[in-house]
C-alpha cells in the first residue's frame, strides 16, 4: 500500500519529535483561502466534463487542489470557476496571494508557486436566482 508523502516541519534547535502534515490538510487550508476570495463561484474538478467545468460539492472540494513538494517547498495547482463580468487576472492574483499567505502562515513551509487554473466563468448564485413575482389579476 503506497503512502502519501507528508511534509516534515522544522522547528527549534533540539528535536522533541516530528510533525508531519498530510496533503489533505494542505488541501483544506487552500480550499478555505480560495473560498474567502471575492469573485470565486466555486472550486472545480481538474478535468472538464464534455467541455464544461464541474463545480465540486463542499465535501469533495479538496479534489480541486493539487499539491506537489519540490525541494521541501510547496507548489499548488488550484482549479476554480470565476464569476462572469469580473477581471479574471485580479481574482487570480487574489487567489494566489491568499492561498500562499494562509498556507505559509499555518505551516511555516514556503509556498513556491500557486497556479490558478480557471475552468470556466459563471454567474454567481445570487445573480441567477430570480425572486418569485406575483402578478395581481
Coordinates of N, CA and C in Angstrom, one line a residue:
X1 N 0.8 -1.2 0.0 CA 0.0 0.0 0.0 C 0.9 1.2 0.0
X2 N 0.7 2.1 -1.0 CA 1.5 3.3 -1.0 C 1.0 4.4 -0.1
X3 N 1.9 5.1 0.5 CA 1.6 6.1 1.5 C 1.8 7.5 0.9
X4 N 0.9 8.4 1.1 CA 1.0 9.7 0.6 C 2.2 10.4 1.3
X5 N 3.1 11.1 0.6 CA 4.2 11.7 1.3 C 3.7 12.9 2.2
X6 N 4.3 13.0 3.3 CA 4.0 14.1 4.2 C 5.1 15.1 4.3
X7 N 4.8 16.3 4.7 CA 5.8 17.4 4.8 C 6.3 17.5 6.2
X8 N 7.6 17.3 6.4 CA 8.2 17.4 7.7 C 8.3 18.9 8.1
X9 N 8.0 19.3 9.3 CA 8.1 20.7 9.7 C 9.4 20.8 10.6
X10 N 10.2 21.8 10.3 CA 11.4 22.0 11.1 C 11.1 23.1 12.1
X11 N 11.4 22.9 13.4 CA 11.2 23.9 14.4 C 12.1 23.6 15.6
X12 N 12.8 24.7 16.0 CA 13.6 24.6 17.3 C 14.9 23.9 17.1
X13 N 15.8 24.1 18.0 CA 17.2 23.6 18.0 C 17.2 22.1 18.4
X14 N 16.5 21.7 19.4 CA 16.5 20.3 19.9 C 15.2 19.6 19.5
X15 N 15.3 18.6 18.7 CA 14.0 17.9 18.3 C 13.4 17.2 19.4
X16 N 12.1 17.4 19.6 CA 11.3 16.7 20.6 C 10.5 15.6 19.9
X17 N 10.5 15.6 18.7 CA 9.7 14.6 17.9 C 9.6 15.1 16.5
X18 N 8.6 14.7 15.8 CA 8.4 15.2 14.4 C 6.9 15.5 14.2
X19 N 6.7 16.4 13.3 CA 5.3 16.8 12.9 C 5.2 16.6 11.4
X20 N 4.2 15.8 11.0 CA 4.0 15.6 9.6 C 2.6 16.1 9.2
X21 N 2.6 16.8 8.1 CA 1.3 17.4 7.6 C 1.0 16.7 6.3
X22 N -0.1 16.0 6.3 CA -0.5 15.2 5.1 C -1.1 16.2 4.0
X23 N -1.0 15.9 2.8 CA -1.5 16.7 1.7 C -3.0 17.1 1.9
X24 N -3.8 16.2 2.4 CA -5.2 16.5 2.6 C -5.4 17.7 3.5
X25 N -4.6 17.9 4.5 CA -4.7 19.1 5.4 C -4.3 20.3 4.6
X26 N -3.3 20.2 3.8 CA -2.9 21.4 3.0 C -4.0 21.7 2.0
X27 N -4.7 20.7 1.4 CA -5.8 21.0 0.5 C -6.9 21.8 1.3
X28 N -7.2 21.4 2.5 CA -8.2 22.0 3.3 C -7.9 23.5 3.5
X29 N -6.6 23.8 3.8 CA -6.2 25.2 4.1 C -6.4 26.0 2.8
X30 N -6.0 25.4 1.6 CA -6.1 26.1 0.4 C -7.6 26.3 0.0
X31 N -8.4 25.3 0.2 CA -9.8 25.5 -0.1 C -10.4 26.6 0.7
X32 N -10.1 26.7 2.0 CA -10.6 27.8 2.9 C -10.1 29.2 2.3
X33 N -8.9 29.3 1.9 CA -8.4 30.6 1.4 C -9.1 30.9 0.1
X34 N -9.3 29.9 -0.8 CA -10.0 30.2 -2.1 C -11.4 30.6 -1.8
X35 N -12.1 30.0 -0.9 CA -13.5 30.3 -0.6 C -13.7 31.7 -0.1
X36 N -12.7 32.3 0.5 CA -12.8 33.6 1.0 C -12.5 34.7 0.0
X37 N -12.1 34.3 -1.2 CA -11.8 35.3 -2.3 C -13.0 35.8 -3.0
X38 N -13.1 37.1 -3.2 CA -14.2 37.6 -4.0 C -14.1 37.2 -5.4
X39 N -15.3 36.8 -6.0 CA -15.3 36.5 -7.4 C -15.2 35.0 -7.7
X40 N -15.0 34.2 -6.7 CA -14.9 32.8 -6.9 C -16.3 32.2 -6.8
X41 N -16.8 31.6 -7.8 CA -18.2 30.9 -7.8 C -18.0 29.6 -7.2
X42 N -17.0 28.8 -7.5 CA -16.8 27.5 -6.9 C -15.4 26.9 -7.2
X43 N -15.1 25.9 -6.5 CA -13.9 25.1 -6.8 C -14.3 24.0 -7.7
X44 N -13.5 23.8 -8.8 CA -13.8 22.9 -9.9 C -12.9 21.7 -9.9
X45 N -13.4 20.7 -10.5 CA -12.6 19.4 -10.8 C -11.5 19.8 -11.8
X46 N -10.4 19.1 -11.6 CA -9.3 19.3 -12.6 C -9.6 19.0 -14.0
X47 N -10.6 18.1 -14.3 CA -10.9 17.7 -15.6 C -12.3 18.3 -16.0
X48 N -12.4 18.7 -17.2 CA -13.7 19.1 -17.7 C -14.6 17.9 -18.0
X49 N -15.9 18.1 -18.0 CA -16.8 17.1 -18.3 C -17.6 17.5 -19.6
X50 N -17.2 16.8 -20.7 CA -17.7 17.2 -22.0 C -17.5 18.7 -22.3
X51 N -16.4 19.2 -21.9 CA -16.0 20.6 -22.2 C -16.6 21.6 -21.2
X52 N -17.2 21.2 -20.2 CA -17.8 22.1 -19.2 C -17.2 21.8 -17.8
X53 N -17.0 22.9 -17.0 CA -16.4 22.7 -15.7 C -17.4 22.0 -14.8
X54 N -16.9 21.3 -13.8 CA -17.7 20.6 -12.8 C -17.4 21.3 -11.5
X55 N -18.4 22.0 -10.9 CA -18.2 22.6 -9.6 C -18.4 21.6 -8.6
X56 N -17.4 21.4 -7.7 CA -17.4 20.3 -6.7 C -18.2 20.7 -5.5
X57 N -18.9 19.7 -4.9 CA -19.7 19.9 -3.7 C -18.7 20.1 -2.5
X58 N -19.2 20.7 -1.4 CA -18.3 21.0 -0.3 C -17.5 19.8 0.2
X59 N -18.0 18.7 0.2 CA -17.3 17.5 0.7 C -16.2 17.0 -0.3
X60 N -16.3 17.4 -1.5 CA -15.3 17.0 -2.5 C -14.4 18.1 -3.0
X61 N -14.4 19.3 -2.4 CA -13.6 20.4 -2.8 C -12.1 20.2 -2.8
X62 N -11.6 19.3 -1.9 CA -10.2 19.1 -1.8 C -9.7 18.5 -3.1
X63 N -10.5 17.9 -4.0 CA -10.1 17.4 -5.3 C -9.7 18.5 -6.2
X64 N -10.2 19.7 -6.0 CA -9.9 20.9 -6.8 C -8.5 21.5 -6.5
X65 N -7.8 21.0 -5.6 CA -6.4 21.5 -5.2 C -5.5 20.3 -5.3
X66 N -4.4 20.5 -6.1 CA -3.3 19.5 -6.2 C -2.1 20.1 -5.7
X67 N -1.3 19.3 -4.9 CA -0.1 19.7 -4.3 C 1.1 18.9 -4.7
X68 N 2.2 19.6 -4.9 CA 3.5 18.9 -5.2 C 4.5 19.4 -4.2
X69 N 5.4 18.6 -3.8 CA 6.5 19.0 -3.0 C 7.8 19.0 -3.8
X70 N 8.5 20.1 -3.9 CA 9.7 20.2 -4.7 C 10.8 20.9 -3.8
X71 N 11.8 20.1 -3.4 CA 12.9 20.6 -2.5 C 12.3 21.2 -1.2
X72 N 11.5 20.5 -0.6 CA 10.8 21.0 0.7 C 10.1 22.3 0.5
X73 N 9.6 22.6 -0.7 CA 8.8 23.7 -0.9 C 7.5 23.3 -1.6
X74 N 6.4 24.0 -1.4 CA 5.1 23.5 -1.8 C 4.8 24.3 -3.2
X75 N 4.2 23.5 -4.1 CA 3.7 24.0 -5.3 C 2.2 23.6 -5.4
X76 N 1.3 24.5 -5.5 CA -0.1 24.2 -5.5 C -0.8 24.5 -6.9
X77 N -1.6 23.7 -7.3 CA -2.4 23.9 -8.5 C -3.9 23.9 -8.1
X78 N -4.6 25.0 -8.3 CA -6.0 25.1 -7.9 C -6.9 25.3 -9.1
X79 N -8.1 24.8 -9.1 CA -9.0 24.8 -10.2 C -10.3 25.5 -9.7
X80 N -10.6 26.5 -10.4 CA -11.8 27.3 -10.0 C -12.7 27.7 -11.1
X81 N -13.9 28.1 -10.8 CA -14.9 28.7 -11.7 C -15.1 30.1 -11.1
X82 N -14.9 31.1 -12.0 CA -15.0 32.5 -11.5 C -16.3 33.2 -12.0
X83 N -16.6 34.3 -11.4 CA -17.8 35.0 -11.7 C -17.7 35.8 -13.0
X84 N -18.6 35.6 -13.9 CA -18.6 36.3 -15.2 C -18.7 37.8 -15.0
X85 N -17.9 38.5 -15.8 CA -18.0 40.0 -15.7 C -17.0 40.7 -14.8
X86 N -16.2 39.9 -14.1 CA -15.2 40.5 -13.2 C -13.8 40.3 -13.9
X87 N -12.8 41.0 -13.5 CA -11.5 40.9 -14.0 C -10.8 39.6 -13.5
X88 N -10.6 38.7 -14.5 CA -10.1 37.4 -14.2 C -8.7 37.5 -13.6
X89 N -7.8 38.3 -14.1 CA -6.4 38.4 -13.6 C -6.4 38.9 -12.2
X90 N -7.3 39.8 -11.8 CA -7.3 40.3 -10.5 C -7.7 39.3 -9.5
X91 N -8.8 38.5 -9.8 CA -9.2 37.5 -9.0 C -8.1 36.4 -8.8
X92 N -7.5 36.1 -9.9 CA -6.4 35.1 -9.9 C -5.3 35.5 -9.0
X93 N -4.9 36.7 -9.1 CA -3.8 37.2 -8.2 C -4.2 37.2 -6.7
X94 N -5.5 37.5 -6.4 CA -6.0 37.5 -5.1 C -6.0 36.0 -4.5
X95 N -6.4 35.1 -5.4 CA -6.3 33.7 -5.0 C -4.9 33.2 -4.7
X96 N -4.0 33.6 -5.6 CA -2.5 33.3 -5.4 C -2.0 33.8 -4.1
X97 N -2.2 35.1 -3.8 CA -1.7 35.7 -2.6 C -2.4 35.1 -1.3
X98 N -3.7 34.9 -1.4 CA -4.5 34.4 -0.3 C -4.1 33.0 0.1
X99 N -3.9 32.1 -0.9 CA -3.5 30.8 -0.6 C -2.1 30.7 -0.1
X100 N -1.2 31.4 -0.8 CA 0.2 31.4 -0.3 C 0.3 31.9 1.1
X101 N -0.4 33.0 1.5 CA -0.3 33.6 2.8 C -0.8 32.6 3.8
X102 N -2.0 32.0 3.6 CA -2.6 31.2 4.6 C -1.8 29.9 4.8
X103 N -1.3 29.3 3.7 CA -0.6 28.0 3.9 C 0.8 28.3 4.6
X104 N 1.5 29.4 4.2 CA 2.7 29.7 4.8 C 2.5 30.0 6.3
X105 N 1.5 30.8 6.6 CA 1.2 31.2 8.0 C 0.9 29.9 8.9
X106 N 0.1 29.0 8.3 CA -0.3 27.9 9.2 C 0.7 26.8 9.2
X107 N 1.6 26.6 8.2 CA 2.5 25.5 8.2 C 4.0 26.0 8.4
X108 N 4.3 27.2 8.1 CA 5.7 27.7 8.2 C 6.6 27.1 7.1
X109 N 6.0 26.5 6.1 CA 6.7 26.0 4.9 C 6.5 26.9 3.7
X110 N 7.6 27.3 3.0 CA 7.4 28.2 1.9 C 6.6 27.6 0.8
X111 N 5.8 28.4 0.2 CA 5.0 28.1 -1.0 C 5.7 28.7 -2.2
X112 N 6.2 27.9 -3.1 CA 7.0 28.5 -4.2 C 6.0 29.1 -5.2
X113 N 4.9 28.3 -5.5 CA 4.1 28.8 -6.6 C 2.6 28.3 -6.3
X114 N 1.7 29.2 -6.7 CA 0.3 28.8 -6.7 C -0.2 29.0 -8.1
X115 N -0.5 28.0 -8.8 CA -1.0 28.0 -10.2 C -2.6 28.0 -10.2
X116 N -3.2 29.1 -10.7 CA -4.6 29.2 -10.7 C -5.1 28.8 -12.1
X117 N -5.9 27.7 -12.2 CA -6.5 27.3 -13.4 C -8.0 27.6 -13.5
X118 N -8.3 28.5 -14.3 CA -9.7 28.9 -14.5 C -10.4 28.0 -15.4
X119 N -11.3 27.2 -14.8 CA -12.0 26.1 -15.6 C -13.2 26.7 -16.4
X120 N -13.7 27.8 -15.9 CA -14.9 28.4 -16.6 C -15.3 29.7 -15.9
X121 N -16.3 30.3 -16.5 CA -16.9 31.5 -16.0 C -18.4 31.2 -15.8
X122 N -19.0 31.8 -14.7 CA -20.4 31.5 -14.4 C -21.0 32.7 -13.7
X123 N -22.3 32.9 -13.8 CA -22.9 33.9 -13.0 C -23.0 33.4 -11.6
X124 N -22.9 34.2 -10.6 CA -23.0 33.8 -9.2 C -24.4 33.3 -8.9
X125 N -24.5 32.6 -7.9 CA -25.8 32.1 -7.5 C -26.8 33.2 -7.1
X126 N -26.3 34.3 -6.6 CA -27.1 35.4 -6.2 C -27.7 36.1 -7.4
X127 N -27.0 36.1 -8.5 CA -27.5 36.8 -9.8 C -28.4 35.9 -10.5
X128 N -28.2 34.6 -10.5 CA -29.0 33.7 -11.3 C -30.4 33.4 -10.7
X129 N -30.5 33.5 -9.4 CA -31.8 33.2 -8.8 C -32.7 34.5 -8.8
X130 N -33.8 34.3 -9.5 CA -34.8 35.4 -9.7 C -35.9 35.3 -8.6
X131 N -36.1 36.4 -7.9 CA -37.2 36.3 -6.9 C -38.6 36.0 -7.5
X132 N -39.4 35.3 -6.9 CA -40.7 35.0 -7.4 C -41.6 36.2 -7.4
X133 N -42.2 36.5 -8.5 CA -43.0 37.7 -8.6 C -44.5 37.3 -8.7
X134 N -45.3 37.9 -8.0 CA -46.7 37.6 -8.1 C -47.4 38.8 -8.8
X135 N -48.2 38.4 -9.8 CA -48.9 39.4 -10.6 C -50.3 39.4 -10.2
X136 N -50.8 40.6 -9.8 CA -52.1 40.8 -9.4 C -53.1 40.7 -10.6
X137 N -54.3 40.1 -10.4 CA -55.2 40.0 -11.5 C -55.9 41.3 -11.9

